[in-house]
CSV table of N, CA and C in Angstrom, one decimal:
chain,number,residue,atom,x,y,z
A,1,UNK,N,-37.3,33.1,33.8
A,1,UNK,CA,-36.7,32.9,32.5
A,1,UNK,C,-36.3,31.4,32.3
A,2,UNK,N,-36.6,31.0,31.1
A,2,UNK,CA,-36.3,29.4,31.3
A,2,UNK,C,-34.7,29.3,29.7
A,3,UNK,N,-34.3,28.6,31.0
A,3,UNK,CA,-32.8,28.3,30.6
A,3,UNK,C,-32.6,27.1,30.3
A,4,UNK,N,-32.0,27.3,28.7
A,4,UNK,CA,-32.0,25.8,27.8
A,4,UNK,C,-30.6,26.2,27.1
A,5,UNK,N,-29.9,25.0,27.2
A,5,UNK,CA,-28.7,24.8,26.5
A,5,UNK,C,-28.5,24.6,25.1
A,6,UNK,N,-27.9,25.0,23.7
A,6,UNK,CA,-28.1,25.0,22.2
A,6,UNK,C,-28.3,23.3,22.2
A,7,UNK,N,-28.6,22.9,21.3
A,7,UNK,CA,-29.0,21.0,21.7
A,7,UNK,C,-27.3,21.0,20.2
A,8,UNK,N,-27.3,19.5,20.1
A,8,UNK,CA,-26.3,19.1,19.4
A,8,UNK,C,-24.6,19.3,19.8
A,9,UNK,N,-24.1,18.9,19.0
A,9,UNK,CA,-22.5,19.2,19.6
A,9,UNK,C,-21.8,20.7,19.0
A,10,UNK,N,-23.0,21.5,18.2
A,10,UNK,CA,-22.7,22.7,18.1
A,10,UNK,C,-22.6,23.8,19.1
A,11,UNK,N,-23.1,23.2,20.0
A,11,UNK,CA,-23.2,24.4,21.4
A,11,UNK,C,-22.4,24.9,21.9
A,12,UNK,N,-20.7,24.6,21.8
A,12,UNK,CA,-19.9,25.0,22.1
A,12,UNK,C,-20.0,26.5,21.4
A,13,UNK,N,-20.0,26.4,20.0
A,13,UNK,CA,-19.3,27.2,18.9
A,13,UNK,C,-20.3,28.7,19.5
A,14,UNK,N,-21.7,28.8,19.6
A,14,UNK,CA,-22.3,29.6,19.7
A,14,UNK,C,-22.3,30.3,21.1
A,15,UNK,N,-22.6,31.8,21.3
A,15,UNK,CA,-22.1,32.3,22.4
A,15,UNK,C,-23.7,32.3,23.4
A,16,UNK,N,-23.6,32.1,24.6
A,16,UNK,CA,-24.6,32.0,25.1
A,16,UNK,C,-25.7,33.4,24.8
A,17,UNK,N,-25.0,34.1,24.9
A,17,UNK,CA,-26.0,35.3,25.1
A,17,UNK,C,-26.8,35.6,23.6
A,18,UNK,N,-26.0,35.1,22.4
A,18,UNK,CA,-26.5,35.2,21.1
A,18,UNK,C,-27.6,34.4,20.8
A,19,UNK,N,-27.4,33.0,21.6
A,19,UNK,CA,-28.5,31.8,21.3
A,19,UNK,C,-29.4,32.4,22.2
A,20,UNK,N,-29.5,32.9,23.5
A,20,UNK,CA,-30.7,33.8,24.3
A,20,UNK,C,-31.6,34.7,23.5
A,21,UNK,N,-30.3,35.8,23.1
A,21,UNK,CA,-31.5,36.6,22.5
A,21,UNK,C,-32.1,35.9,21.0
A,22,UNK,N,-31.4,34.9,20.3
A,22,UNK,CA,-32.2,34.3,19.1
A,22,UNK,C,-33.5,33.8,19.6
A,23,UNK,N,-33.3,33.1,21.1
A,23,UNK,CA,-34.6,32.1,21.2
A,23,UNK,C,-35.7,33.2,21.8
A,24,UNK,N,-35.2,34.2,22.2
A,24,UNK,CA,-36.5,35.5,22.9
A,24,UNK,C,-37.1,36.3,22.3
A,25,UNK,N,-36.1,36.3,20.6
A,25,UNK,CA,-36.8,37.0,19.7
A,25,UNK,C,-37.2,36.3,19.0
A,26,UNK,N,-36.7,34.9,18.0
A,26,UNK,CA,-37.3,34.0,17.5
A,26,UNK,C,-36.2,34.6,16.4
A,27,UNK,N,-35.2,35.0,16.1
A,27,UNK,CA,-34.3,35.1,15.4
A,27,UNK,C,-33.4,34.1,14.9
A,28,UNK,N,-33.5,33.5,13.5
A,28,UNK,CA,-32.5,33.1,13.6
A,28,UNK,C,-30.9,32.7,13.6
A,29,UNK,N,-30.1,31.6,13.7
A,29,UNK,CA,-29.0,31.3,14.3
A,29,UNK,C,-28.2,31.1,13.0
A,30,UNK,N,-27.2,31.9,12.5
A,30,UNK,CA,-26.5,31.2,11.3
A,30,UNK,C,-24.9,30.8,12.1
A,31,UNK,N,-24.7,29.4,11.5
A,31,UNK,CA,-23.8,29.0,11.7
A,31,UNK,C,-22.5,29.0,11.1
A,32,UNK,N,-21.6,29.3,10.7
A,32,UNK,CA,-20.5,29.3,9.8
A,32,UNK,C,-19.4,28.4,10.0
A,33,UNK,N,-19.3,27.1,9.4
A,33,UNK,CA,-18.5,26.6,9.7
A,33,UNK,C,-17.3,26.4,8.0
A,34,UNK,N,-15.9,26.5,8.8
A,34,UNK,CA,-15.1,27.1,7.7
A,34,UNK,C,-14.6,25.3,7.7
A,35,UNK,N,-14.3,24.9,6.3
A,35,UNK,CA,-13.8,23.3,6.0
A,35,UNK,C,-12.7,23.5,4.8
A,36,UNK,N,-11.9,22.7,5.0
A,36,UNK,CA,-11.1,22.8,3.5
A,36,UNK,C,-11.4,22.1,2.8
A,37,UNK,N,-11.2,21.8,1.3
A,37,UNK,CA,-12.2,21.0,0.0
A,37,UNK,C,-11.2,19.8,-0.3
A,38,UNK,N,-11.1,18.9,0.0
A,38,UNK,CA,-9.9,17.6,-0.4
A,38,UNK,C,-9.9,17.8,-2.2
A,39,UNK,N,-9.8,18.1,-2.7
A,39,UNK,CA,-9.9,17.3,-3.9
A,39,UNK,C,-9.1,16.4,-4.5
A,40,UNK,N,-8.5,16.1,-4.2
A,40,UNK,CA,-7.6,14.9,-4.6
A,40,UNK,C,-7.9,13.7,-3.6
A,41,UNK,N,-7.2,12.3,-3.9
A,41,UNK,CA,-7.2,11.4,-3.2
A,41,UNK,C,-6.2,11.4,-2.3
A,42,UNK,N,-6.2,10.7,-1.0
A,42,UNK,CA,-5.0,11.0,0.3
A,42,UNK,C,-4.0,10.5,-0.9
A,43,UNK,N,-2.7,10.4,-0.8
A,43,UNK,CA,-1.6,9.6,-0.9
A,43,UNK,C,-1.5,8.1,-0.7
A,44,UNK,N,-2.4,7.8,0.4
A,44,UNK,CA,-2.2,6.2,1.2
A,44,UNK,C,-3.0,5.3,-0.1
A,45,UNK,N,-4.0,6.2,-1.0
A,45,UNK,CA,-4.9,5.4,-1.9
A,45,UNK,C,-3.5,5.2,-3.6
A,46,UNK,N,-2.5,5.3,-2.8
A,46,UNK,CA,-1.5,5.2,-4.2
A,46,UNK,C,-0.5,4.3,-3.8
A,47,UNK,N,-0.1,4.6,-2.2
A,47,UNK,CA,1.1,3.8,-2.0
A,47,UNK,C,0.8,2.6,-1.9
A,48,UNK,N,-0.4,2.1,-1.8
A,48,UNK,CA,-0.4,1.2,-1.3
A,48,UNK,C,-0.3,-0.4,-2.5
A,49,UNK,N,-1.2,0.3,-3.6
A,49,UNK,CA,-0.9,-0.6,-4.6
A,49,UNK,C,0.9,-0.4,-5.6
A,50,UNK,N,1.9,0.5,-5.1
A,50,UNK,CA,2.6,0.9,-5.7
A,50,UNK,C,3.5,-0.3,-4.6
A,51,UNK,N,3.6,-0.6,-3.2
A,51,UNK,CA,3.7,-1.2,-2.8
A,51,UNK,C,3.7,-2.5,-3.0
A,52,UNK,N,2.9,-3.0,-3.5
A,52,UNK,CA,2.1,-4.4,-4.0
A,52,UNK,C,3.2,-4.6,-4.9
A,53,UNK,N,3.4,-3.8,-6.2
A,53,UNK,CA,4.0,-4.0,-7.3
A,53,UNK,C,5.2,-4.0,-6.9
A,54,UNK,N,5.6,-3.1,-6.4
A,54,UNK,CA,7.0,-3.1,-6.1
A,54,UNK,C,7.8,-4.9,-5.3
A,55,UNK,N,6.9,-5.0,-4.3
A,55,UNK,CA,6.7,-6.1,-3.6
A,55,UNK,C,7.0,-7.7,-4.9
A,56,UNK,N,5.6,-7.9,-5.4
A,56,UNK,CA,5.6,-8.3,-6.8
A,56,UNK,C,6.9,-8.4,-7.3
A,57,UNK,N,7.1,-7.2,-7.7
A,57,UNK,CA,8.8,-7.2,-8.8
A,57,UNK,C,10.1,-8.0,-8.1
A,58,UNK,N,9.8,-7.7,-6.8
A,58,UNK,CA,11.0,-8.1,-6.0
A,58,UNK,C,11.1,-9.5,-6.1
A,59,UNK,N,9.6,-9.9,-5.9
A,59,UNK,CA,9.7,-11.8,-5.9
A,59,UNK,C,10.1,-12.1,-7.0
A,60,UNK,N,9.7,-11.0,-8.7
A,60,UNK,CA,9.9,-12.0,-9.7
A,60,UNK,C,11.5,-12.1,-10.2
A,61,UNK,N,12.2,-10.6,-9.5
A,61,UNK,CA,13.4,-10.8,-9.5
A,61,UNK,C,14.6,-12.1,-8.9
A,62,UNK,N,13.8,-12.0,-7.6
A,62,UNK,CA,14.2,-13.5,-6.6
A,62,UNK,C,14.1,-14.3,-7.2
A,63,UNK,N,13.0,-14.8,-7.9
A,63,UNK,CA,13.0,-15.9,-9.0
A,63,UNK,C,13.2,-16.1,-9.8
A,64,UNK,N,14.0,-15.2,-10.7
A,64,UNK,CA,14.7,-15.3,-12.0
A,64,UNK,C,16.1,-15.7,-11.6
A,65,UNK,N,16.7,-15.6,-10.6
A,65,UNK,CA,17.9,-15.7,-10.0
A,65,UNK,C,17.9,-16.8,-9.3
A,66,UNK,N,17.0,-17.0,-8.4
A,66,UNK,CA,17.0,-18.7,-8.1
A,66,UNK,C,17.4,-19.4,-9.2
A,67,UNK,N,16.3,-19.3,-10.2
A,67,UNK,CA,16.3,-20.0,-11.4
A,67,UNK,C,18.0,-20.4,-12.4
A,68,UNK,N,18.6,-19.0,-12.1
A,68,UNK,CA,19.5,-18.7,-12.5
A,68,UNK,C,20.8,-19.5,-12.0
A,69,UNK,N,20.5,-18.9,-10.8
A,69,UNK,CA,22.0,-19.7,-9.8
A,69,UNK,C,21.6,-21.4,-9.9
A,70,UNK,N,20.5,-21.9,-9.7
A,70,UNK,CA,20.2,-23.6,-10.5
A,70,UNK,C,20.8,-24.2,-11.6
A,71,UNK,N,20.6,-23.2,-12.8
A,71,UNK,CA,21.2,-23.5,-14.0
A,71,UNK,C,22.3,-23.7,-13.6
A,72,UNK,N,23.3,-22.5,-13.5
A,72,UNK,CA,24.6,-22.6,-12.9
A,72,UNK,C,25.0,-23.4,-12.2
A,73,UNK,N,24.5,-24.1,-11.3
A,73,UNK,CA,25.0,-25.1,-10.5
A,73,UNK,C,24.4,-27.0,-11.0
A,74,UNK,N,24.0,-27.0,-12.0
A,74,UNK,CA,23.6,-27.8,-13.0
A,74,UNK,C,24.6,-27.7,-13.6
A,75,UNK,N,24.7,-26.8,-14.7
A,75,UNK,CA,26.1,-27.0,-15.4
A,75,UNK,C,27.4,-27.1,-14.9
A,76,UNK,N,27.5,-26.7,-13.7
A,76,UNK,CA,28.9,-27.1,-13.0
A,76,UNK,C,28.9,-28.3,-12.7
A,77,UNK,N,27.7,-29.3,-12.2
A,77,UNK,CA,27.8,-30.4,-11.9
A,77,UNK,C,27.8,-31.4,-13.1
A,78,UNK,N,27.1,-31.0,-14.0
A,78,UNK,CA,27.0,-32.0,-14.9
A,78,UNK,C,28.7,-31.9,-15.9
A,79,UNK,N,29.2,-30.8,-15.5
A,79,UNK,CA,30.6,-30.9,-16.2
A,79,UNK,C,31.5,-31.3,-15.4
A,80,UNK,N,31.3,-31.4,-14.0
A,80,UNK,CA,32.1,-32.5,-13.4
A,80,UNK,C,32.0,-33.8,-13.3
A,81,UNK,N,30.8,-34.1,-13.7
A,81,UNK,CA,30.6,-35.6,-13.5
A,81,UNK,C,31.2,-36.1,-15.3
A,82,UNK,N,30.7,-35.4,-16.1
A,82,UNK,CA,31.6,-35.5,-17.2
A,82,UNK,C,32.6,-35.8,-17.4
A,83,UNK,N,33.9,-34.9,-16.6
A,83,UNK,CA,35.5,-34.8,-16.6
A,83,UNK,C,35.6,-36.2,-15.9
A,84,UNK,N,35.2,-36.4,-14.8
A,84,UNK,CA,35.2,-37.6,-14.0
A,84,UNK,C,34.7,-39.0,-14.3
A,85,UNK,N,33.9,-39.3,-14.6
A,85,UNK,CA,33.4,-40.4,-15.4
A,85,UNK,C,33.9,-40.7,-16.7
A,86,UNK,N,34.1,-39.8,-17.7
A,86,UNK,CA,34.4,-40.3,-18.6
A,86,UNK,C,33.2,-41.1,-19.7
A,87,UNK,N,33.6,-42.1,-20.6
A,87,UNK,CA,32.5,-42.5,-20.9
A,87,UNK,C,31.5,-43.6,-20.6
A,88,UNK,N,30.3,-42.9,-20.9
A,88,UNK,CA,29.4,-44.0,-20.0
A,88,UNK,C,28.7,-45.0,-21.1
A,89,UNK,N,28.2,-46.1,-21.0
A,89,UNK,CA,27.4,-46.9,-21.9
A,89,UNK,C,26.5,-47.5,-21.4
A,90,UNK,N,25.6,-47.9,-22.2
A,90,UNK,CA,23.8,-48.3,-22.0
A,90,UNK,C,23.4,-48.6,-23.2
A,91,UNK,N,23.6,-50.6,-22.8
A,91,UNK,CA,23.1,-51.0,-23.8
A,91,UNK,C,23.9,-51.5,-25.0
A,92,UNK,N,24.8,-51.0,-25.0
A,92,UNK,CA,25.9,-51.0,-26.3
A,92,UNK,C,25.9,-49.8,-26.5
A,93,UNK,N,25.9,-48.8,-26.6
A,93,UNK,CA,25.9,-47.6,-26.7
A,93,UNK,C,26.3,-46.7,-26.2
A,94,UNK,N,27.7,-46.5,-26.3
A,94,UNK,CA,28.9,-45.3,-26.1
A,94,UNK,C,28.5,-44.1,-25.4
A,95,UNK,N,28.5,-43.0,-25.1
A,95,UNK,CA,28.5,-41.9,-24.9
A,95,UNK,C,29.7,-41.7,-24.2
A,96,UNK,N,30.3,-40.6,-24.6
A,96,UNK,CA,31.8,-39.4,-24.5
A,96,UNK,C,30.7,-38.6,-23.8
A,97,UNK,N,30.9,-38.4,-22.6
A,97,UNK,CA,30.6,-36.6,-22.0
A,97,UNK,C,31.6,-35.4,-22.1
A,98,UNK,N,32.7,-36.0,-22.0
A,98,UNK,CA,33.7,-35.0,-22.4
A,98,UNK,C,35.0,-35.6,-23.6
A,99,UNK,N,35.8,-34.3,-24.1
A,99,UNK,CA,36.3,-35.2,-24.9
A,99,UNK,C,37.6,-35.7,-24.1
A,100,UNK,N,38.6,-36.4,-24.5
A,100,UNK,CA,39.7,-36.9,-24.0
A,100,UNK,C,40.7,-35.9,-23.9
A,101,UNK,N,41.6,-35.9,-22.8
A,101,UNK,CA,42.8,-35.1,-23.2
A,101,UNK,C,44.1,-35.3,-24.4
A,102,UNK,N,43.7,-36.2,-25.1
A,102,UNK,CA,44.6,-36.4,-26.5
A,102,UNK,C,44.6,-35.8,-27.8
């Protein structure tokens, strides 16, 4: 009797003595393999650009606030140099940065 192994990586699934008598009678071999149907996309194909954006938002928040706390520290400084200096001239030309305490 000549002894041959099922070929492929299906050989496991099939029982020896079923693939015997298939190959002695010339019967064929049905396979059933059971799969589940994805139909949707994984999750990872959503976090990822949701990620991005989120990421995104964060910087543009950081940068509105930089922006922000600059102003604010512009206007503090330029109203101290105001109170402090007093008035400046250039040229002949006066300028009051702040008014007088009178």
């Amino acid at each position: 009797m000549n002894h041959r192994d099922p070929p492929g990586i299906i050989a496991p699934h099939i029982p020896a003595d079923d693939y015997r008598r298939a190959q002695a009678t010339g019967q064929p071999v049905v396979i059933v393999v059971h799969t589940t149907d994805h139909t949707g996309r994984p999750l990872r194909h959503y976090l990822f650009p949701i990620a991005v954006a989120g990421a995104g938002a964060m910087g543009i928040f950081g940068l509105v606030a930089a922006f922000l706390a600059l102003l604010d520290v512009a206007a503090h400084t330029a109203t101290a140099i105001g109170g402090a200096a007093g008035p400046i001239g250039v040229g002949g030309i006066t300028l009051r940065l702040a008014r007088g305490k009178t």
